[in-house]
PDB file of C-alpha atoms and ligand atoms in Angstrom:
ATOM      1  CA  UNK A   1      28.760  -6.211  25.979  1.00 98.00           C
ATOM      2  CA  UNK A   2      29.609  -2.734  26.784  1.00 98.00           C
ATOM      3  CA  UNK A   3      26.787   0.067  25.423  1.00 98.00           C
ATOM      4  CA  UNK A   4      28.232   2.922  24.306  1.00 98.00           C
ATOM      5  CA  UNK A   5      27.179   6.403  23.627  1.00 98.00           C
ATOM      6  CA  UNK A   6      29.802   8.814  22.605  1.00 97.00           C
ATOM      7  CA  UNK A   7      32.339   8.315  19.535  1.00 93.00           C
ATOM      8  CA  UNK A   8      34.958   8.832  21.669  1.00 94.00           C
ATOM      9  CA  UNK A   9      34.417   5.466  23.451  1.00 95.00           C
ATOM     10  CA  UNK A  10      34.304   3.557  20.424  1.00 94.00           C
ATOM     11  CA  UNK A  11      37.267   1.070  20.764  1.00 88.00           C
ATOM     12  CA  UNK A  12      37.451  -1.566  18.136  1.00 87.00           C
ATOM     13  CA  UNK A  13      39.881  -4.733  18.163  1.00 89.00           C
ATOM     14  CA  UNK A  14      40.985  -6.386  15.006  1.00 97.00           C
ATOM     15  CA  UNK A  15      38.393  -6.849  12.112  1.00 98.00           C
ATOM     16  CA  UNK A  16      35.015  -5.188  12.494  1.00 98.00           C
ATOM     17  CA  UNK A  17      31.653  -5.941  11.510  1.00 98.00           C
ATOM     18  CA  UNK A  18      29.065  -3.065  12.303  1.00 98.00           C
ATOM     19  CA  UNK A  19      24.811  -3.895  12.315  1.00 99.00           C
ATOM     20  CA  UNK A  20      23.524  -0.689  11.854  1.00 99.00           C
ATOM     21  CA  UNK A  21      19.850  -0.808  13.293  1.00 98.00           C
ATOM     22  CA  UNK A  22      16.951   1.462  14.569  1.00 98.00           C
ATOM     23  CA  UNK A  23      16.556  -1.028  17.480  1.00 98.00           C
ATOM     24  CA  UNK A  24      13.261  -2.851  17.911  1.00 97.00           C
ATOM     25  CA  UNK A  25      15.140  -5.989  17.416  1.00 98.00           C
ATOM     26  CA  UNK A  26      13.491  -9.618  15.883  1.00 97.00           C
ATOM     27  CA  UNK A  27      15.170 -12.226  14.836  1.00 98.00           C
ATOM     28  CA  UNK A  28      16.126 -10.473  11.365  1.00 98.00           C
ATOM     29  CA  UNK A  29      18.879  -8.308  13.486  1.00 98.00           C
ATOM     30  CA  UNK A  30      19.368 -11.056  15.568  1.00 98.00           C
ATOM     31  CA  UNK A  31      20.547 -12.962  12.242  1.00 98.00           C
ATOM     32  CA  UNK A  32      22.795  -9.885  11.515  1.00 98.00           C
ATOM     33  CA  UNK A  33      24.635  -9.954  14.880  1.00 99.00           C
ATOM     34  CA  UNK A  34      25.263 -13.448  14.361  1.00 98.00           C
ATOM     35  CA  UNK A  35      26.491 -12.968  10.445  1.00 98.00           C
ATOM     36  CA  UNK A  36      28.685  -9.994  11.730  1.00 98.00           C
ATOM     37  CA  UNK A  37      30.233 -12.527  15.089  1.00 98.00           C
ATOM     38  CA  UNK A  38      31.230 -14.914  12.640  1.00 98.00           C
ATOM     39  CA  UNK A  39      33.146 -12.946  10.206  1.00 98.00           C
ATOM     40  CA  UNK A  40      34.696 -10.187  12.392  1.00 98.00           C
ATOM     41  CA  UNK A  41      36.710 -10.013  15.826  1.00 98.00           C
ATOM     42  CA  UNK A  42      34.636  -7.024  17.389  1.00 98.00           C
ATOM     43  CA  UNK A  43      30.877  -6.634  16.704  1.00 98.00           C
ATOM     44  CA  UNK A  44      29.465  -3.238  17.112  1.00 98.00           C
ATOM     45  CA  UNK A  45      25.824  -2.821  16.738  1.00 98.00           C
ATOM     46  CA  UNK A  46      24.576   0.960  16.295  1.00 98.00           C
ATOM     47  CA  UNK A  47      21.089   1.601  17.565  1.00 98.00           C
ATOM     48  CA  UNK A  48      19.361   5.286  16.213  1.00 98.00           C
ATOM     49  CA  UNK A  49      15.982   6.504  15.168  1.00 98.00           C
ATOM     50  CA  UNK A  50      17.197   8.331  12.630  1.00 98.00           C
ATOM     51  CA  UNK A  51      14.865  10.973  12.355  1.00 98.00           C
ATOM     52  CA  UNK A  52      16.337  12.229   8.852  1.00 98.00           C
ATOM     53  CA  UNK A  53      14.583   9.171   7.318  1.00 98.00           C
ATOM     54  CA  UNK A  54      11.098   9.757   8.160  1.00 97.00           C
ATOM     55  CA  UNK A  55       8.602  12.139   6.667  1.00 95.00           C
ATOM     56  CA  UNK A  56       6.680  14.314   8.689  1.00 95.00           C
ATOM     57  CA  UNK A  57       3.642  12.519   9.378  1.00 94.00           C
ATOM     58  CA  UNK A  58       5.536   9.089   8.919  1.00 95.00           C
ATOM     59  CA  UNK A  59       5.728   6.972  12.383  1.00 95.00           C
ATOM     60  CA  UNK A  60       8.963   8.417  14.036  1.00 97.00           C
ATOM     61  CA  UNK A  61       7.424   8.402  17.513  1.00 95.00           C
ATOM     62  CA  UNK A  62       5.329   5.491  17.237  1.00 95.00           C
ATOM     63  CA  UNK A  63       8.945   3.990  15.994  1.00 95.00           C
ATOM     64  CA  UNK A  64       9.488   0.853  18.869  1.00 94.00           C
ATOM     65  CA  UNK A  65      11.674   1.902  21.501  1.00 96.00           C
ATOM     66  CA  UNK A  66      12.932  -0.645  24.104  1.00 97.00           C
ATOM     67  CA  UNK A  67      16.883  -0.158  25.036  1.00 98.00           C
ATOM     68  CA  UNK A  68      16.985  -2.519  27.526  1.00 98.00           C
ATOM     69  CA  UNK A  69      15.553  -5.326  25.692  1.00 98.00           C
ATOM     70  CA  UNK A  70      17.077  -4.282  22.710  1.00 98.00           C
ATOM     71  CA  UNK A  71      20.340  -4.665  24.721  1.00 98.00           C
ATOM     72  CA  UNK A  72      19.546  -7.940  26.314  1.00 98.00           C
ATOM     73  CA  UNK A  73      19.311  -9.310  22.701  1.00 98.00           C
ATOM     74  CA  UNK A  74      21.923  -7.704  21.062  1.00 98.00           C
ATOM     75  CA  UNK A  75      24.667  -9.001  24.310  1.00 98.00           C
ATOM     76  CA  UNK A  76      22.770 -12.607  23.697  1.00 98.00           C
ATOM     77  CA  UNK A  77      23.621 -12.631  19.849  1.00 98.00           C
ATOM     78  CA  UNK A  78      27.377 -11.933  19.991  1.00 98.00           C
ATOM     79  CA  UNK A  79      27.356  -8.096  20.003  1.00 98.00           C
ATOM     80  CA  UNK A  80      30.487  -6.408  21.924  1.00 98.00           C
ATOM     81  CA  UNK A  81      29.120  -2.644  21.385  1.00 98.00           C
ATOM     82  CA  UNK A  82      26.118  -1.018  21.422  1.00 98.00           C
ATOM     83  CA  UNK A  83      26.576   2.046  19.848  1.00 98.00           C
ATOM     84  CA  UNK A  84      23.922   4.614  21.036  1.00 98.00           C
ATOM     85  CA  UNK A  85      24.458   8.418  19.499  1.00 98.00           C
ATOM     86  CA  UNK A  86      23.093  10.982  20.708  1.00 97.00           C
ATOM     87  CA  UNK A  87      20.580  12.613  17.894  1.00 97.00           C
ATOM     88  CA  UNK A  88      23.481  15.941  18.420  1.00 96.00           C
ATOM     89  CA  UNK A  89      26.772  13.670  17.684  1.00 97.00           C
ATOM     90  CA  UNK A  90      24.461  12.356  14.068  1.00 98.00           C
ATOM     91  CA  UNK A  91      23.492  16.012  13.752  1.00 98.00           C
ATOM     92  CA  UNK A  92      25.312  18.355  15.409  1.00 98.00           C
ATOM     93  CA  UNK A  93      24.146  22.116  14.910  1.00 98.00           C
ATOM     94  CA  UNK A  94      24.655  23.681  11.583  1.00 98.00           C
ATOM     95  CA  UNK A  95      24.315  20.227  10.117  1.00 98.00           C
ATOM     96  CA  UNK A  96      24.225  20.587   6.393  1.00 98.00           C
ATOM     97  CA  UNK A  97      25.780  17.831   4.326  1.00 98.00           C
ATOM     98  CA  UNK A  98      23.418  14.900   2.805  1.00 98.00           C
ATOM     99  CA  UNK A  99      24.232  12.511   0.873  1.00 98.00           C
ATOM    100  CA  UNK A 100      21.738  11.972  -2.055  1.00 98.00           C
ATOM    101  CA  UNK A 101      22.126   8.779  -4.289  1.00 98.00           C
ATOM    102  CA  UNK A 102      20.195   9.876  -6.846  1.00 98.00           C
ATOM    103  CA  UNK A 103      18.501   7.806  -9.313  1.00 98.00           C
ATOM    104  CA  UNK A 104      18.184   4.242  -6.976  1.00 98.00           C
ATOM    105  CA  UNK A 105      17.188   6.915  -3.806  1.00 98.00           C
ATOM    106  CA  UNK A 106      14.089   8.074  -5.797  1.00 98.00           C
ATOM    107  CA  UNK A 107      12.600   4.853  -7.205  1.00 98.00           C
ATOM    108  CA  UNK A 108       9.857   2.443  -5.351  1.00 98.00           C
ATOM    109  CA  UNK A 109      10.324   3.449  -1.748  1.00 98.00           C
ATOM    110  CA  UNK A 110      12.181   6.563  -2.657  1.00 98.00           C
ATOM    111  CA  UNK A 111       9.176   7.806  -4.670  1.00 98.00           C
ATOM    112  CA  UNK A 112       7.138   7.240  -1.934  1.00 97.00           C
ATOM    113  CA  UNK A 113       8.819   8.547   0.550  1.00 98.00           C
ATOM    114  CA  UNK A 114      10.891  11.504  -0.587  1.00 97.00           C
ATOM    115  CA  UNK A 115      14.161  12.016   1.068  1.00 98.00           C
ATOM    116  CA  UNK A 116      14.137   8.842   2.895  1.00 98.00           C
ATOM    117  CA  UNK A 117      16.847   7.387   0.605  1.00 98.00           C
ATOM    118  CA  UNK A 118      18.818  10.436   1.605  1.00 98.00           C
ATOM    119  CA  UNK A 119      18.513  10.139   5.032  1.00 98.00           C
ATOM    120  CA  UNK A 120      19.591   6.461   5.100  1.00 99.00           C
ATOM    121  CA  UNK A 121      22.896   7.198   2.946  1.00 99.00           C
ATOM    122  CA  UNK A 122      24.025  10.179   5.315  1.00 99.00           C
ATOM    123  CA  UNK A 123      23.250   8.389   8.605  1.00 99.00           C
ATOM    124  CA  UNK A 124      24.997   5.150   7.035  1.00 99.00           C
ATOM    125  CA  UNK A 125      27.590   7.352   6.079  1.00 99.00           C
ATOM    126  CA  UNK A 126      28.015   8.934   9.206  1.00 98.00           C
ATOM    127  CA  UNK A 127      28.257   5.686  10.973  1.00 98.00           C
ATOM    128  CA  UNK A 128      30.676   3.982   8.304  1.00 98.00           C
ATOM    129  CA  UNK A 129      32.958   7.200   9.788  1.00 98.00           C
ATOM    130  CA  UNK A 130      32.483   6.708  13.765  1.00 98.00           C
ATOM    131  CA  UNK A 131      32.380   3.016  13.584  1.00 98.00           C
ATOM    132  CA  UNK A 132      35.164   2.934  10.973  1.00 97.00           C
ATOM    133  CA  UNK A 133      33.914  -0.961  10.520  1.00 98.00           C
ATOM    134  CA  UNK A 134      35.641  -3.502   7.364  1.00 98.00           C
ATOM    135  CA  UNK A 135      32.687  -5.097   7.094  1.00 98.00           C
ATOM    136  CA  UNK A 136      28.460  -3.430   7.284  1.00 99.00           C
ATOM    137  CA  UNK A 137      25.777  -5.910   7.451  1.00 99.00           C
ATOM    138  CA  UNK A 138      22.323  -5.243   6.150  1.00 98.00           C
ATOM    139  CA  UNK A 139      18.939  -7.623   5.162  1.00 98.00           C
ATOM    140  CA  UNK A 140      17.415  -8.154   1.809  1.00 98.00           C
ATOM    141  CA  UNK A 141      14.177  -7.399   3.153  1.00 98.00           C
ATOM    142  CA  UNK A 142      15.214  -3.771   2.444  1.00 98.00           C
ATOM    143  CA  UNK A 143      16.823  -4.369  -1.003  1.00 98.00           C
ATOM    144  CA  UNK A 144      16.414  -0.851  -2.164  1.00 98.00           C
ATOM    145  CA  UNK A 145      18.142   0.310   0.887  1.00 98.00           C
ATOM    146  CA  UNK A 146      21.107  -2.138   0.508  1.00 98.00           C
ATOM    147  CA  UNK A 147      21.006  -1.080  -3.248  1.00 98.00           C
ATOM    148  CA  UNK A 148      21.682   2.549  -2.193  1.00 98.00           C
ATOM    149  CA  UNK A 149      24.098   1.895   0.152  1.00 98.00           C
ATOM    150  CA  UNK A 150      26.299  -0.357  -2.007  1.00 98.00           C
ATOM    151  CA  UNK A 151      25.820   2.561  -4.720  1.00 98.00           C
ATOM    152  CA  UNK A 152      27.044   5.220  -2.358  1.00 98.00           C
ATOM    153  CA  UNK A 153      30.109   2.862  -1.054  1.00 98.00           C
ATOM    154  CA  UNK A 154      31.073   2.420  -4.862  1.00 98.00           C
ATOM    155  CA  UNK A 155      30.508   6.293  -5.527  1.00 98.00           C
ATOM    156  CA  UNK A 156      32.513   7.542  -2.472  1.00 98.00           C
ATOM    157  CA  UNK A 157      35.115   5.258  -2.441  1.00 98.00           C
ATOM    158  CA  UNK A 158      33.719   4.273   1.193  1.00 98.00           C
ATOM    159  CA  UNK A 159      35.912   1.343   2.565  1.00 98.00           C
ATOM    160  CA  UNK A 160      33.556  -1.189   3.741  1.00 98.00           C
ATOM    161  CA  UNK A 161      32.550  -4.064   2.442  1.00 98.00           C
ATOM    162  CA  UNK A 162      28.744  -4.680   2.418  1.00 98.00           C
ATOM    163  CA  UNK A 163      27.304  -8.204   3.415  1.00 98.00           C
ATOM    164  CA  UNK A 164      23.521  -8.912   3.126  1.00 98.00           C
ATOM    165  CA  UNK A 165      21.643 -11.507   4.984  1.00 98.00           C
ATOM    166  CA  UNK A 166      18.484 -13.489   3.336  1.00 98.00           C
ATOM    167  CA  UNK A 167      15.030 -12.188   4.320  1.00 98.00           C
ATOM    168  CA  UNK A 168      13.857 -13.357   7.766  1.00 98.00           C
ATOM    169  CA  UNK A 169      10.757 -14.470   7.562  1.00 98.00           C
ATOM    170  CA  UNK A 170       7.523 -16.193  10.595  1.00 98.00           C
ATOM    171  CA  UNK A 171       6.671 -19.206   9.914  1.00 97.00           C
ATOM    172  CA  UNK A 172       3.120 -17.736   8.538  1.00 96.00           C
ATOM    173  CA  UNK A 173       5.443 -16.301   5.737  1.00 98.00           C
ATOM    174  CA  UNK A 174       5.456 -12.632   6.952  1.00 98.00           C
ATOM    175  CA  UNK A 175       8.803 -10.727   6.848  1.00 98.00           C
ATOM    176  CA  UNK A 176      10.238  -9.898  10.234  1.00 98.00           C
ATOM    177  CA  UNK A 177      10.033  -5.968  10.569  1.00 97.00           C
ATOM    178  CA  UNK A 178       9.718  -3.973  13.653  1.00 95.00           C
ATOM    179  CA  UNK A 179       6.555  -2.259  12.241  1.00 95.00           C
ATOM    180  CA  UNK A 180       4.708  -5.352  12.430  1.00 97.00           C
ATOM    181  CA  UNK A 181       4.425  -4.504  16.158  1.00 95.00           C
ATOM    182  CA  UNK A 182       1.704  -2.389  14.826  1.00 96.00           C
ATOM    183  CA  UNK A 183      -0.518  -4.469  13.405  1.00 97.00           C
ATOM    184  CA  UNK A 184      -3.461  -6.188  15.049  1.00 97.00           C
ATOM    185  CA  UNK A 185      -4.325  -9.750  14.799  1.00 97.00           C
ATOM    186  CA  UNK A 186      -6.933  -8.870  11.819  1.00 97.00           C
ATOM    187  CA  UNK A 187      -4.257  -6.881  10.025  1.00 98.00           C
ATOM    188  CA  UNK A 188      -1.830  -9.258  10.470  1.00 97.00           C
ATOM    189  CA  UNK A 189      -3.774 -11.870   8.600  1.00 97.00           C
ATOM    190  CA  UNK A 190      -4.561  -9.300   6.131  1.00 98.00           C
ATOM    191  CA  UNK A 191      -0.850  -8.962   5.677  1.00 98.00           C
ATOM    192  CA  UNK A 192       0.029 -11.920   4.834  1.00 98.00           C
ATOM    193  CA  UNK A 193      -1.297 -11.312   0.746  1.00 98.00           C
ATOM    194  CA  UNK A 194       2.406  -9.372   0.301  1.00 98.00           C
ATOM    195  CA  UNK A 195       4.340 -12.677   0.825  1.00 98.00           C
ATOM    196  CA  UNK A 196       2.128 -14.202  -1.215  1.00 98.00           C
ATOM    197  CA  UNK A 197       1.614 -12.130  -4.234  1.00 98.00           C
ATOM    198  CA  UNK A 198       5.288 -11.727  -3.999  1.00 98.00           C
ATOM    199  CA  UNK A 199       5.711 -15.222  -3.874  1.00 97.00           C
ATOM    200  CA  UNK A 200       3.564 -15.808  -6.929  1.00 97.00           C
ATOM    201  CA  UNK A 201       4.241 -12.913  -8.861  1.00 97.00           C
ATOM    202  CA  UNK A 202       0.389 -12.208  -8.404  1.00 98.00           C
ATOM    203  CA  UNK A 203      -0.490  -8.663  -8.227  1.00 98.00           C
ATOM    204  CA  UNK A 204      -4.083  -9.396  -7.743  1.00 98.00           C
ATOM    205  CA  UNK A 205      -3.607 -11.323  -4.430  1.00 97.00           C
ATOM    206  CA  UNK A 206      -3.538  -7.633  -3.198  1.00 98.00           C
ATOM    207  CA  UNK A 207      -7.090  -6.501  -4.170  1.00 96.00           C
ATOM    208  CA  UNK A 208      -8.487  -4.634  -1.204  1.00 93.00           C
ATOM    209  CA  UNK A 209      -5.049  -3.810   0.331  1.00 96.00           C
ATOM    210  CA  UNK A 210      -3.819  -0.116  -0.654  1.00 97.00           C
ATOM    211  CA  UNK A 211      -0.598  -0.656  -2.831  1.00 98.00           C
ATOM    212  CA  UNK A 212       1.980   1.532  -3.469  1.00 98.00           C
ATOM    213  CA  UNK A 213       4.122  -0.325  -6.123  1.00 98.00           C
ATOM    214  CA  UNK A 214       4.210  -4.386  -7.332  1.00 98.00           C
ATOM    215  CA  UNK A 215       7.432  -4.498  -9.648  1.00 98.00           C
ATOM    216  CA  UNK A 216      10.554  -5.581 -10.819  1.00 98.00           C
ATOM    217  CA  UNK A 217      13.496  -3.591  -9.817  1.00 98.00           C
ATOM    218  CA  UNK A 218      17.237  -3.947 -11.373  1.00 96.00           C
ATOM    219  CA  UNK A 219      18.925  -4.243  -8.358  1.00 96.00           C
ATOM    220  CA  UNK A 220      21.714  -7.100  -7.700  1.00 93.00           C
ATOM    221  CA  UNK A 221      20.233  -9.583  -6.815  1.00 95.00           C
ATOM    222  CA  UNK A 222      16.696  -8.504  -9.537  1.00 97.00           C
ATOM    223  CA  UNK A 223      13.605  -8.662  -7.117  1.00 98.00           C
ATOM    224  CA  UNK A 224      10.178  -8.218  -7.414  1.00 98.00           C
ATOM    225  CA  UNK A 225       9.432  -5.556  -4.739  1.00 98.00           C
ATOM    226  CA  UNK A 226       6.011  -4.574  -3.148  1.00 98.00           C
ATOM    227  CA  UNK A 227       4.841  -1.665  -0.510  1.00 98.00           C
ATOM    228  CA  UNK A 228       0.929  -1.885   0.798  1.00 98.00           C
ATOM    229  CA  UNK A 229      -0.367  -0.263   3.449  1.00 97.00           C
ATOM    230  CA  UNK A 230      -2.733  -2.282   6.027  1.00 97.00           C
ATOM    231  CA  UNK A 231      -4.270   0.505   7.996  1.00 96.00           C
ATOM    232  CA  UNK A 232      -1.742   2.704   8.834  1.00 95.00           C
ATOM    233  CA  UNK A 233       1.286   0.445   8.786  1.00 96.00           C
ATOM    234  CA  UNK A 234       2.927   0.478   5.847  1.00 97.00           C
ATOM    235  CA  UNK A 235       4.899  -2.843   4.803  1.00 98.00           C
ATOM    236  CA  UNK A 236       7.720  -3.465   2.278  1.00 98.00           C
ATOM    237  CA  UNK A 237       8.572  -6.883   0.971  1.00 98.00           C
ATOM    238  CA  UNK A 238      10.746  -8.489  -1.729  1.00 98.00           C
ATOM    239  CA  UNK A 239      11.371 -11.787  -3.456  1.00 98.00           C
ATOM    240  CA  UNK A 240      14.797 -12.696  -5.487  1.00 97.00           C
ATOM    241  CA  UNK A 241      13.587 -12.743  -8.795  1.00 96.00           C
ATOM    242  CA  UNK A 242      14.413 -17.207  -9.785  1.00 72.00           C
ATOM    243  CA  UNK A 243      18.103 -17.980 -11.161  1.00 66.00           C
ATOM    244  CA  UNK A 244      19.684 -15.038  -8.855  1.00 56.00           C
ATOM    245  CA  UNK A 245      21.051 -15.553  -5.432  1.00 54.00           C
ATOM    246  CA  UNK A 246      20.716 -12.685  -2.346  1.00 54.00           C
TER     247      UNK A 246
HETATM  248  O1  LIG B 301      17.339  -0.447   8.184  1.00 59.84           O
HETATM  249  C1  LIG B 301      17.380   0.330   9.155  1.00 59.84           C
HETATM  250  O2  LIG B 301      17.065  -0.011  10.297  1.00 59.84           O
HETATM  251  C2  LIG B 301      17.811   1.777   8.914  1.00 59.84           C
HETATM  252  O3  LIG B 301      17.385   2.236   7.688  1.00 59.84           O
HETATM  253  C3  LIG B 301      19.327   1.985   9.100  1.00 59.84           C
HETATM  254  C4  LIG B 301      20.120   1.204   8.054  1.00 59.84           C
HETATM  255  C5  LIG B 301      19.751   1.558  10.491  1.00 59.84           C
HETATM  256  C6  LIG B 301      19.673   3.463   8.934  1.00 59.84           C
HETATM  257  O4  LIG B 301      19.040   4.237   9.904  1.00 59.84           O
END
């Protein structure tokens, strides 16, 4: 595996599957790099913090950082790039051009977290250009976000086709995400009432935890998606909603 960090040195062979990730890699991105090496000759894995998608005040700096883990893993899993921008390449000076899907972007998370939806499009975007991949592989843990991006492809006429992998989950039942690095062994058990309201359709198993939403939402597949906050890491979660596939 070669680790790239300039555009320029981004030379694809035959059919190519791209993982965009923020790094911090568990066995959910693992499952992606392993989706994207069976389906695609040359496996390019993009690993940015994408500042644009964080609120001021949100946990950009607390955000895991570990390249040389993160590297071991992806060059274990089948990746043949790692594809490391510099924050200038993403954003070079004068930057001024978002992309802003607007009705799914401001929804659940999006109402939330204002202009995170917009920063995930245009970094997706951005990388959709470099990487130039035919295929973009994303989880259903973060169904809004793969209902954006799928919006935006259709909108812009982006050509990439956009594969999701099933929800990763420990065998406790918590979803694999790199913020629950955060969480200490209390929270942790605390944490595990989102998997199971969710799987229950049972608001109420979150009494004492601080929600943010509990719904339905009309993406494809329908899920019933949740947000709480256990102390100050904030967790998202969603179940297919029965008769629908991921
Ligand atoms: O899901 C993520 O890790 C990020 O939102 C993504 C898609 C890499 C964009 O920064």
């Amino acid at each position: 595996m070669k680790v790239v960090r300039t555009a320029a040195e981004l030379r694809t062979d035959g059919s190519t599957g791209l993982v965009p990730t923020m790094g911090g890699f568990h066995e959910g991105h693992l499952s992606l790099f392993r989706a994207a090496r069976a389906e695609n000759d040359t496996v390019v894995a993009s690993l940015f913090v994408n500042p644009a998608q964080f609120a001021p005040g949100e946990d950009l700096d607390r955000y895991p950082r570990d390249e040389e883990r993160d590297a071991a893993l992806a060059e274990e899993n089948g990746v043949d790039l790692l594809f490391v921008p510099a924050a200038e390449d993403i954003y070079p000076d004068g930057f001024q051009t978002w992309v802003d899907v607007e009705e799914l972007g401001s929804i659940l998370e999006g109402e939330h977290r204002p202009g995170h939806f917009r920063g995930v499009a245009t970094v997706c975007l951005k990388l959709f250009n470099l990487v130039r991949p035919d295929r973009a592989y994303f989880g259903q843990k973060d169904a809004q976000q793969v209902a954006v991006i799928k919006r935006m492809v259709r909108d812009l006429a982006v050509p990439v086709e956009i594969r999701v992998c099933p929800t990763v989950r420990d065998d406790d039942g918590l979803a694999l995400s790199s913020r629950n690095a955060y969480l200490s062994p209390e929270e942790r058990e605390k944490a595990l009432a989102l998997p199971r309201a969710l799987a229950a359709n049972d608001r109420s198993a979150l009494d004492g935890l601080a929600v943010d939403y509990f719904e339905p939402a009309d993406f494809e597949p329908r899920v019933l998606a949740a947000a709480v906050r256990v102390g100050s890491t904030r967790l998202i979660d969603n179940v297919v909603l029965e008769g629908e596939t991921a």
